[in-house]
Tab-separated table of C-alpha atoms in Angstrom:
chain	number	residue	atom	x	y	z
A	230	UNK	CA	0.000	0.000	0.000
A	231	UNK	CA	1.204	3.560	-0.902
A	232	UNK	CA	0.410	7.071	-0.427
A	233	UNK	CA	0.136	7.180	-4.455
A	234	UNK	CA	-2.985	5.691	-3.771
A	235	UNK	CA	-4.787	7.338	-1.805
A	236	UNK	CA	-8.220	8.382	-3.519
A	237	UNK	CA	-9.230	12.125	-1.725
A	238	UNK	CA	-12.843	12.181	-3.517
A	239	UNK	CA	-13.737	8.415	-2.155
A	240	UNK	CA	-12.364	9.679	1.465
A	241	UNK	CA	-14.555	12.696	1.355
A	242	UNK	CA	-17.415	10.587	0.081
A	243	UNK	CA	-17.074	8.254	2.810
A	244	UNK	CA	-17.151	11.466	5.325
A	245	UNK	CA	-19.541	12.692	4.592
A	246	UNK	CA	-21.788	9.776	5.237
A	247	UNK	CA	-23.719	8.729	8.589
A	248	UNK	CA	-20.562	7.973	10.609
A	249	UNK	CA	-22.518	6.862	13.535
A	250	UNK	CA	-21.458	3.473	13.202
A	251	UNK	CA	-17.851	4.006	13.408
A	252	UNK	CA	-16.419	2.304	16.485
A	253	UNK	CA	-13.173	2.718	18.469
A	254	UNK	CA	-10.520	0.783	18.666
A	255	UNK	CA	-9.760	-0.733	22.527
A	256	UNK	CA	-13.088	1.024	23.782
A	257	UNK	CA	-14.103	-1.981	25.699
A	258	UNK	CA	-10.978	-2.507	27.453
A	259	UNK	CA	-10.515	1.206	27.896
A	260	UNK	CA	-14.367	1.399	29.190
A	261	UNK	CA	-13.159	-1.590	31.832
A	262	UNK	CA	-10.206	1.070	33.330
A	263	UNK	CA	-12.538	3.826	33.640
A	264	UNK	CA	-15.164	1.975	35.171
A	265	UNK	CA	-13.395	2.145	38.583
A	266	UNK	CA	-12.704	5.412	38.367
A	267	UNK	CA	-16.486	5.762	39.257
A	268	UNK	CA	-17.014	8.325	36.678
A	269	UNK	CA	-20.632	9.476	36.911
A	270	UNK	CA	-20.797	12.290	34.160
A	271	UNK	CA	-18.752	12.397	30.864
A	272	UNK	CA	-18.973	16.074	30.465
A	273	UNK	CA	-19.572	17.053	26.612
A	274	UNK	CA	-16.573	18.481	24.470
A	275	UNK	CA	-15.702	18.469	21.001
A	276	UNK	CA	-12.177	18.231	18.743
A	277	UNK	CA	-11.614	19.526	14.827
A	278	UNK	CA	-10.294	16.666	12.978
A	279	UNK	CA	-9.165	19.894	10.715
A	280	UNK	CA	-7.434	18.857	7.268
A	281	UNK	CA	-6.097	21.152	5.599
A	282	UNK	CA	-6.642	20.939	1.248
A	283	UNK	CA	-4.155	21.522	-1.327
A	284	UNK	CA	-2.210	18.942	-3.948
A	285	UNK	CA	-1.745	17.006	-0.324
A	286	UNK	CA	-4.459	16.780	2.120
A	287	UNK	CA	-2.817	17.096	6.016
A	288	UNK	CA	-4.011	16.457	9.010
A	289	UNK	CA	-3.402	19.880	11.562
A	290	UNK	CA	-2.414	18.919	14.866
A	291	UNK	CA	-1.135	20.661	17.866
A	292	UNK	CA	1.009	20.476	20.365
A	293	UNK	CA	-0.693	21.674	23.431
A	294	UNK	CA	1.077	24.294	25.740
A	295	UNK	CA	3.091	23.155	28.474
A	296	UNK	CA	1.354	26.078	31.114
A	297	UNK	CA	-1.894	24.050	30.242
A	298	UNK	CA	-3.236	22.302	33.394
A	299	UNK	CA	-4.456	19.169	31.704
A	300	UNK	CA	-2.567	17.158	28.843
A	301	UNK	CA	0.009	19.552	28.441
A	302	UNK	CA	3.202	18.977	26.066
A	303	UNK	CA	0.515	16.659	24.339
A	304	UNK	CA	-0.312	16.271	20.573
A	305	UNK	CA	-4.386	16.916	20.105
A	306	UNK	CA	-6.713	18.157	17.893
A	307	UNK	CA	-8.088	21.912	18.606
A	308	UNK	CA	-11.111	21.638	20.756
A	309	UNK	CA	-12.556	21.953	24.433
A	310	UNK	CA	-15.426	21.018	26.511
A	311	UNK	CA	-18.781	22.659	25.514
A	312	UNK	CA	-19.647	26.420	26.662
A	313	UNK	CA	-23.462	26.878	27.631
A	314	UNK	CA	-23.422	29.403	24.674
A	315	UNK	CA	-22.315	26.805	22.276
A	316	UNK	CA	-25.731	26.233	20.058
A	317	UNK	CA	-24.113	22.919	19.399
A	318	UNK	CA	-21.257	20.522	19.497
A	319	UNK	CA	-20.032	21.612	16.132
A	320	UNK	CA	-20.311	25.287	17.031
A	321	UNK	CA	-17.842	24.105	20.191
A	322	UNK	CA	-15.131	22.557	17.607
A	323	UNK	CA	-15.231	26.113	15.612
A	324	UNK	CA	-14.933	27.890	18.480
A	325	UNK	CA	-12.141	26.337	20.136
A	326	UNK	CA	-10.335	25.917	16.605
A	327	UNK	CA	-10.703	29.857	16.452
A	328	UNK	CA	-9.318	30.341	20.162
A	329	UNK	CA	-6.166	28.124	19.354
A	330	UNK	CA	-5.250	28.697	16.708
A	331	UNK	CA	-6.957	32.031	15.173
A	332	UNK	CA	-8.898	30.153	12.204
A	333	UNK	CA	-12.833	31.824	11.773
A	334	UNK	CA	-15.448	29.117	11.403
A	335	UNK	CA	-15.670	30.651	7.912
A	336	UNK	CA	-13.160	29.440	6.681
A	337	UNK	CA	-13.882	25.651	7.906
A	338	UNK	CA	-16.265	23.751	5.841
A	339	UNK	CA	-17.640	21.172	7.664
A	340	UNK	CA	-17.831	17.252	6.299
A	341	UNK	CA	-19.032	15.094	9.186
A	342	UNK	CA	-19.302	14.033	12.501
A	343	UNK	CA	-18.054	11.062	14.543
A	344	UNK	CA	-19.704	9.617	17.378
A	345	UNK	CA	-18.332	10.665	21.086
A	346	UNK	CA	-15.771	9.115	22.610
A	347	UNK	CA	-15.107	9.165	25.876
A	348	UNK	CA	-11.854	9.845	27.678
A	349	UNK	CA	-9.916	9.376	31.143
A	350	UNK	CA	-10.083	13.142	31.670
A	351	UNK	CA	-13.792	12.500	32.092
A	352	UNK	CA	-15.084	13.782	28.950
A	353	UNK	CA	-17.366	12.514	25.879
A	354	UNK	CA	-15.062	13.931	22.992
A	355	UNK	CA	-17.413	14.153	19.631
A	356	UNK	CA	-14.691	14.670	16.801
A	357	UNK	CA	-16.015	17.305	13.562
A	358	UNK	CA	-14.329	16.792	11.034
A	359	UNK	CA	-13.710	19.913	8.630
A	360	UNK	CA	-11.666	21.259	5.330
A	361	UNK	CA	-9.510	24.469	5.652
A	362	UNK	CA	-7.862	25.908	2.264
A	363	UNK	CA	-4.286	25.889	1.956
A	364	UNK	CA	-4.018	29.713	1.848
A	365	UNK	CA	-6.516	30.223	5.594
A	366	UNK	CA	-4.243	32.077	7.623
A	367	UNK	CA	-3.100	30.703	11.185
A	368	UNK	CA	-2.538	32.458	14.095
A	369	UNK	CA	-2.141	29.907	17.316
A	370	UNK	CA	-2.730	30.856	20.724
A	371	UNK	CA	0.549	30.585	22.555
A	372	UNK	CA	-0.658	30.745	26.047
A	373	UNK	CA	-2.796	27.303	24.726
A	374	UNK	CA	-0.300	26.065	21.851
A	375	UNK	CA	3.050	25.462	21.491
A	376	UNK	CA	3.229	24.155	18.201
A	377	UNK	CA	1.348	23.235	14.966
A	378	UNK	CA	2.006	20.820	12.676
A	379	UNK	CA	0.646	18.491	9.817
A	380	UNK	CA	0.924	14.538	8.958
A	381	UNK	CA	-0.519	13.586	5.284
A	382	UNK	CA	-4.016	12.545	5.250
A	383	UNK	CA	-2.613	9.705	3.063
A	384	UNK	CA	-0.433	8.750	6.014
A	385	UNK	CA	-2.762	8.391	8.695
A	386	UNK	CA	-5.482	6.483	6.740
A	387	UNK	CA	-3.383	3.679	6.901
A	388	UNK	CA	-4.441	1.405	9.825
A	389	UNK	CA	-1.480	-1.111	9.462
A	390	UNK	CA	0.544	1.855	10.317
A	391	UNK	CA	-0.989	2.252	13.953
A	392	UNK	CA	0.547	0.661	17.063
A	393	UNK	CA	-1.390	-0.648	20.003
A	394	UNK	CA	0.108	-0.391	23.391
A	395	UNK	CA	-0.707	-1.393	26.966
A	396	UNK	CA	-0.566	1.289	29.840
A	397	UNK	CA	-0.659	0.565	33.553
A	398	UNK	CA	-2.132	2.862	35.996
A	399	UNK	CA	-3.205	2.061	39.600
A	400	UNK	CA	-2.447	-1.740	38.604
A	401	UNK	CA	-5.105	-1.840	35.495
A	402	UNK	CA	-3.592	-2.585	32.287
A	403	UNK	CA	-5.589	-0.955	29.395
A	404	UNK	CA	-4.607	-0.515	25.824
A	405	UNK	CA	-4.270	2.710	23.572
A	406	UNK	CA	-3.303	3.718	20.491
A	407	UNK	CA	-0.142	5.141	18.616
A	408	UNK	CA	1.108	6.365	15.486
A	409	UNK	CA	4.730	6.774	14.996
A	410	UNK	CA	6.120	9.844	14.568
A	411	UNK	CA	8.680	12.429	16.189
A	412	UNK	CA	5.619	14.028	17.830
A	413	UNK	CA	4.191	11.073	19.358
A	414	UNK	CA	0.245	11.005	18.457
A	415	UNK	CA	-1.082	8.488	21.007
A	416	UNK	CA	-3.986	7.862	23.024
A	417	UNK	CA	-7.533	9.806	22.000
A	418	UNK	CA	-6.007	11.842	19.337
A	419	UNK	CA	-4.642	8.523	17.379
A	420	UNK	CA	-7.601	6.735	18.406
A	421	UNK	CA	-9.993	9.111	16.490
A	422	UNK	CA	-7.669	8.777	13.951
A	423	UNK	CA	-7.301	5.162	13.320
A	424	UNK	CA	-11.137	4.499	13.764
A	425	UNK	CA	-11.443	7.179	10.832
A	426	UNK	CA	-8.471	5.182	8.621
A	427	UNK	CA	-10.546	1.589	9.234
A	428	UNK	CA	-13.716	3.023	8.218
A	429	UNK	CA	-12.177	4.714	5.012
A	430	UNK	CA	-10.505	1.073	4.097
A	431	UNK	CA	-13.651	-0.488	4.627
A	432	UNK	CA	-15.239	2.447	1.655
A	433	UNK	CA	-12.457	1.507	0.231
A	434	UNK	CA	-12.877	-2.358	-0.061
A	435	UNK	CA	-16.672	-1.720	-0.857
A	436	UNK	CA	-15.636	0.376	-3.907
A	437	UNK	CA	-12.471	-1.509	-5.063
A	438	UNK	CA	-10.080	1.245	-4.785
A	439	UNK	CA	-7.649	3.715	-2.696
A	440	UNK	CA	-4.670	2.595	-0.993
């Protein structure tokens, strides 16, 4: 399998379908580790998947700000937990796109919508997924961001590429997700991401094409 092919109008046709049925990898072991944590309320919040167009689709990612008080030094998506203002869980992902990293929600066109996900942090994370041209202008937040970067769509639709791990806390063993690369993408940002590559090989085997 190569990057060569890697068929953008199939992936944005499979997008842009009902992804409701798109399931994580590890969420049943995961949901056994969190279970004893006696979490009553996963709090809503929402991440931009946010690929970026051009001659090669990317995937932007950040590196979140070291003064942050959760997951700091970590690679994520833009996003946050919802504000009581927020109309809606999309309107969230805009809104904390704009706040890190200075993108308006005009510029975004939004493609789809995966279903939540919940996290250790004691959120339900619902990943939008959206388009930004190649000439949008960024401006990141430095008191939230300490870096921005991009991995080729082609790249991370690759599920063979993805590594599953075990992590031990408080004597549980659960397993996550990772993706090589100097950044380290792991946990809910890679798992997002590899539930998005499986679903886009299964298009892909239903069609006959891509990589």
């Amino acid at each position: 399998m190569t990057d060569a092919f890697f068929d953008w109008d199939l992936w944005r046709h499979c997008v842009a379908q009902d992804l409701g049925h798109i399931s994580y990898p590890n969420l049943n072991t995961q949901m056994q580790w969190l279970q004893p944590l006696q979490i009553d309320t996963f709090r809503p919040a929402a991440v931009m998947v946010l690929v970026e167009t051009g001659e090669v689709a990317k995937v932007v990612l950040t590196v979140r700000s070291l003064q942050l008080q959760q997951h700091g030094g970590q690679v994520a998506f833009a996003g946050g937990k919802q504000d009581d203002s927020d109309r809606d869980l999309v309107e969230t992902a805009l809104r904390e796109t704009h706040e890190e990293l200075g993108i308006a929600s005009s510029q975004i066109e939004i493609i789809g919508q995966m279903p939540p996900l919940p996290t250790v942090s004691a959120y339900q994370v619902h990943p939008v997924i959206g388009l930004l041209s190649p000439q949008s202008r960024m401006v990141p937040n430095e008191g939230e961001v300490a870096k921005v970067f991009t991995v080729p769509l082609a790249h991370l639709m690759q599920p063979e590429r993805y590594q599953h791990y075990p992590i031990v806390r408080d004597d549980h063993v659960f397993y996550t997700v990772k993706f090589p690369h100097p950044e380290h993408i792991w946990g809910a940002t890679a798992t997002i991401l590899l539930a998005l590559a499986e679903h886009y090989q299964s298009c892909v085997r239903t069609h006959g094409q891509g990589v």
